[in-house]
PDB file of C-alpha atoms in Angstrom:
ATOM      1  CA  UNK A  29       0.000   0.000   0.000  1.00 74.00           C
ATOM      2  CA  UNK A  30       1.418   3.357  -0.965  1.00 91.00           C
ATOM      3  CA  UNK A  31       2.212   6.062   1.556  1.00 97.00           C
ATOM      4  CA  UNK A  32       0.378   9.332   0.978  1.00 98.00           C
ATOM      5  CA  UNK A  33       2.528  12.486   0.923  1.00 98.00           C
ATOM      6  CA  UNK A  34       1.568  16.147   1.082  1.00 98.00           C
ATOM      7  CA  UNK A  35       4.270  18.511  -0.238  1.00 98.00           C
ATOM      8  CA  UNK A  36       4.311  22.002   1.302  1.00 98.00           C
ATOM      9  CA  UNK A  37       6.726  24.322  -0.497  1.00 97.00           C
ATOM     10  CA  UNK A  38       6.295  27.612  -2.358  1.00 96.00           C
ATOM     11  CA  UNK A  39       8.688  26.397  -5.085  1.00 95.00           C
ATOM     12  CA  UNK A  40       7.074  24.623  -8.037  1.00 94.00           C
ATOM     13  CA  UNK A  41      10.536  23.256  -8.847  1.00 94.00           C
ATOM     14  CA  UNK A  42      10.571  21.348  -5.546  1.00 95.00           C
ATOM     15  CA  UNK A  43       7.082  20.004  -6.294  1.00 95.00           C
ATOM     16  CA  UNK A  44       8.311  18.746  -9.696  1.00 96.00           C
ATOM     17  CA  UNK A  45      11.521  17.267  -8.215  1.00 96.00           C
ATOM     18  CA  UNK A  46       9.595  15.332  -5.587  1.00 97.00           C
ATOM     19  CA  UNK A  47       7.014  14.104  -8.131  1.00 96.00           C
ATOM     20  CA  UNK A  48       9.850  12.812 -10.313  1.00 96.00           C
ATOM     21  CA  UNK A  49      11.712  11.203  -7.387  1.00 97.00           C
ATOM     22  CA  UNK A  50       8.603   9.537  -5.967  1.00 97.00           C
ATOM     23  CA  UNK A  51       7.143   8.421  -9.332  1.00 94.00           C
ATOM     24  CA  UNK A  52       8.472   4.853  -9.140  1.00 92.00           C
ATOM     25  CA  UNK A  53       8.247   4.357  -5.378  1.00 96.00           C
ATOM     26  CA  UNK A  54       5.550   3.350  -2.917  1.00 95.00           C
ATOM     27  CA  UNK A  55       4.962   7.035  -2.107  1.00 97.00           C
ATOM     28  CA  UNK A  56       2.082   8.920  -3.706  1.00 96.00           C
ATOM     29  CA  UNK A  57       1.801  12.722  -3.657  1.00 97.00           C
ATOM     30  CA  UNK A  58      -1.802  13.497  -2.743  1.00 97.00           C
ATOM     31  CA  UNK A  59      -1.473  17.294  -2.427  1.00 97.00           C
ATOM     32  CA  UNK A  60       0.968  20.096  -3.210  1.00 97.00           C
ATOM     33  CA  UNK A  61       0.546  23.251  -1.147  1.00 97.00           C
ATOM     34  CA  UNK A  62       2.388  26.530  -1.684  1.00 96.00           C
ATOM     35  CA  UNK A  63       1.767  28.031   1.758  1.00 97.00           C
ATOM     36  CA  UNK A  64       1.333  27.087   5.370  1.00 97.00           C
ATOM     37  CA  UNK A  65      -2.247  28.332   5.314  1.00 98.00           C
ATOM     38  CA  UNK A  66      -3.067  26.046   2.384  1.00 97.00           C
ATOM     39  CA  UNK A  67      -1.414  23.096   4.158  1.00 98.00           C
ATOM     40  CA  UNK A  68      -3.469  23.665   7.306  1.00 98.00           C
ATOM     41  CA  UNK A  69      -6.669  23.745   5.213  1.00 97.00           C
ATOM     42  CA  UNK A  70      -5.842  20.660   3.104  1.00 97.00           C
ATOM     43  CA  UNK A  71      -4.385  18.330   5.726  1.00 98.00           C
ATOM     44  CA  UNK A  72      -7.759  17.153   7.038  1.00 95.00           C
ATOM     45  CA  UNK A  73      -9.069  16.609   3.503  1.00 97.00           C
ATOM     46  CA  UNK A  74      -6.194  14.459   2.226  1.00 97.00           C
ATOM     47  CA  UNK A  75      -5.009  12.875   5.507  1.00 96.00           C
ATOM     48  CA  UNK A  76      -1.441  12.198   4.346  1.00 98.00           C
ATOM     49  CA  UNK A  77       0.897   9.720   5.994  1.00 98.00           C
ATOM     50  CA  UNK A  78       3.732  12.256   5.678  1.00 98.00           C
ATOM     51  CA  UNK A  79       4.144  15.983   5.082  1.00 98.00           C
ATOM     52  CA  UNK A  80       7.288  17.465   3.555  1.00 98.00           C
ATOM     53  CA  UNK A  81       7.537  21.077   4.709  1.00 97.00           C
ATOM     54  CA  UNK A  82       9.693  23.995   3.614  1.00 96.00           C
ATOM     55  CA  UNK A  83      10.510  26.627   6.228  1.00 95.00           C
ATOM     56  CA  UNK A  84      10.679  29.862   4.251  1.00 94.00           C
ATOM     57  CA  UNK A  85       7.276  30.487   2.649  1.00 93.00           C
ATOM     58  CA  UNK A  86       4.994  33.495   2.274  1.00 90.00           C
ATOM     59  CA  UNK A  87       2.530  33.930   5.135  1.00 92.00           C
ATOM     60  CA  UNK A  88       2.921  31.400   7.935  1.00 95.00           C
ATOM     61  CA  UNK A  89       6.415  29.871   7.828  1.00 96.00           C
ATOM     62  CA  UNK A  90       7.005  26.129   7.934  1.00 96.00           C
ATOM     63  CA  UNK A  91       7.931  25.964  11.614  1.00 96.00           C
ATOM     64  CA  UNK A  92       4.721  27.717  12.683  1.00 97.00           C
ATOM     65  CA  UNK A  93       2.715  25.625  10.227  1.00 98.00           C
ATOM     66  CA  UNK A  94       4.236  22.457  11.711  1.00 98.00           C
ATOM     67  CA  UNK A  95       3.450  23.709  15.214  1.00 98.00           C
ATOM     68  CA  UNK A  96      -0.210  24.374  14.322  1.00 98.00           C
ATOM     69  CA  UNK A  97      -0.567  21.178  12.319  1.00 98.00           C
ATOM     70  CA  UNK A  98       0.757  19.026  15.161  1.00 98.00           C
ATOM     71  CA  UNK A  99      -1.496  20.802  17.653  1.00 97.00           C
ATOM     72  CA  UNK A 100      -4.555  20.003  15.523  1.00 97.00           C
ATOM     73  CA  UNK A 101      -3.300  16.575  14.364  1.00 97.00           C
ATOM     74  CA  UNK A 102      -0.873  15.182  16.981  1.00 96.00           C
ATOM     75  CA  UNK A 103      -0.133  12.067  14.913  1.00 95.00           C
ATOM     76  CA  UNK A 104       0.982  14.047  11.838  1.00 97.00           C
ATOM     77  CA  UNK A 105       4.427  13.134  10.537  1.00 97.00           C
ATOM     78  CA  UNK A 106       6.379  16.103   9.220  1.00 98.00           C
ATOM     79  CA  UNK A 107       9.733  16.118   7.449  1.00 97.00           C
ATOM     80  CA  UNK A 108      11.305  19.561   7.077  1.00 96.00           C
ATOM     81  CA  UNK A 109      12.911  20.122   3.661  1.00 95.00           C
ATOM     82  CA  UNK A 110      14.751  23.437   3.639  1.00 92.00           C
ATOM     83  CA  UNK A 111      17.884  25.325   2.694  1.00 89.00           C
ATOM     84  CA  UNK A 112      17.681  27.058   6.091  1.00 80.00           C
ATOM     85  CA  UNK A 113      20.043  24.617   7.780  1.00 73.00           C
ATOM     86  CA  UNK A 114      21.218  26.466  10.881  1.00 79.00           C
ATOM     87  CA  UNK A 115      21.608  24.630  14.190  1.00 85.00           C
ATOM     88  CA  UNK A 116      19.049  26.805  15.982  1.00 90.00           C
ATOM     89  CA  UNK A 117      16.504  26.232  13.178  1.00 88.00           C
ATOM     90  CA  UNK A 118      17.089  22.477  13.210  1.00 88.00           C
ATOM     91  CA  UNK A 119      16.789  22.420  17.005  1.00 91.00           C
ATOM     92  CA  UNK A 120      13.566  24.440  16.869  1.00 92.00           C
ATOM     93  CA  UNK A 121      12.157  22.066  14.244  1.00 92.00           C
ATOM     94  CA  UNK A 122      12.898  19.056  16.451  1.00 93.00           C
ATOM     95  CA  UNK A 123      11.425  20.856  19.479  1.00 95.00           C
ATOM     96  CA  UNK A 124       8.235  21.433  17.474  1.00 95.00           C
ATOM     97  CA  UNK A 125       8.033  17.675  16.876  1.00 96.00           C
ATOM     98  CA  UNK A 126       9.068  17.119  13.279  1.00 96.00           C
ATOM     99  CA  UNK A 127      10.448  13.696  12.354  1.00 96.00           C
ATOM    100  CA  UNK A 128      13.492  14.838  10.400  1.00 94.00           C
ATOM    101  CA  UNK A 129      15.276  17.525   8.429  1.00 93.00           C
ATOM    102  CA  UNK A 130      16.503  17.340   4.815  1.00 94.00           C
ATOM    103  CA  UNK A 131      18.751  20.041   3.395  1.00 92.00           C
ATOM    104  CA  UNK A 132      18.148  21.565  -0.038  1.00 93.00           C
ATOM    105  CA  UNK A 133      19.350  20.779  -2.557  1.00 91.00           C
ATOM    106  CA  UNK A 134      18.630  17.118  -1.842  1.00 93.00           C
ATOM    107  CA  UNK A 135      19.520  13.861  -3.545  1.00 94.00           C
ATOM    108  CA  UNK A 136      17.014  11.106  -4.353  1.00 96.00           C
ATOM    109  CA  UNK A 137      18.520   8.619  -1.891  1.00 96.00           C
ATOM    110  CA  UNK A 138      18.654  11.249   0.847  1.00 96.00           C
ATOM    111  CA  UNK A 139      14.965  12.208   0.578  1.00 97.00           C
ATOM    112  CA  UNK A 140      13.787   8.585   0.320  1.00 97.00           C
ATOM    113  CA  UNK A 141      15.830   7.526   3.350  1.00 96.00           C
ATOM    114  CA  UNK A 142      14.562  10.481   5.390  1.00 96.00           C
ATOM    115  CA  UNK A 143      10.958   9.801   4.401  1.00 97.00           C
ATOM    116  CA  UNK A 144      11.304   6.156   5.367  1.00 96.00           C
ATOM    117  CA  UNK A 145      12.861   7.087   8.708  1.00 95.00           C
ATOM    118  CA  UNK A 146      10.092   9.635   9.426  1.00 96.00           C
ATOM    119  CA  UNK A 147       7.507   6.879   8.937  1.00 95.00           C
ATOM    120  CA  UNK A 148       9.382   4.038  10.660  1.00 89.00           C
ATOM    121  CA  UNK A 149       7.464   4.322  13.925  1.00 63.00           C
ATOM    122  CA  UNK A 150       4.122   4.908  12.211  1.00 53.00           C
TER     123      UNK A 150
END
């Protein structure tokens, strides 16, 4: 059974990269959101197994979106995917409750391994 993924990133390039990477895997992208607000609205509709989340986006940033998403859906699994790879940001992301952090630009093996790890205790 395929794992359902919601991609939250304001970059259409990232959406296309992830669609290409996940095309021949057991992951299925069920929604692509370009903002935190859109992700918060769509999560309940699509009920993904995993959310990939950028940090820097217009409106609500990824860390605040993750915070709100986990408050409303405590079992949500979120993997941060960002170029904002500073120790304090990574620490804050883990404090919020995300399951991992992938640095942009990412490689296919790196994203697949991180996604698998984020779901391993599901």
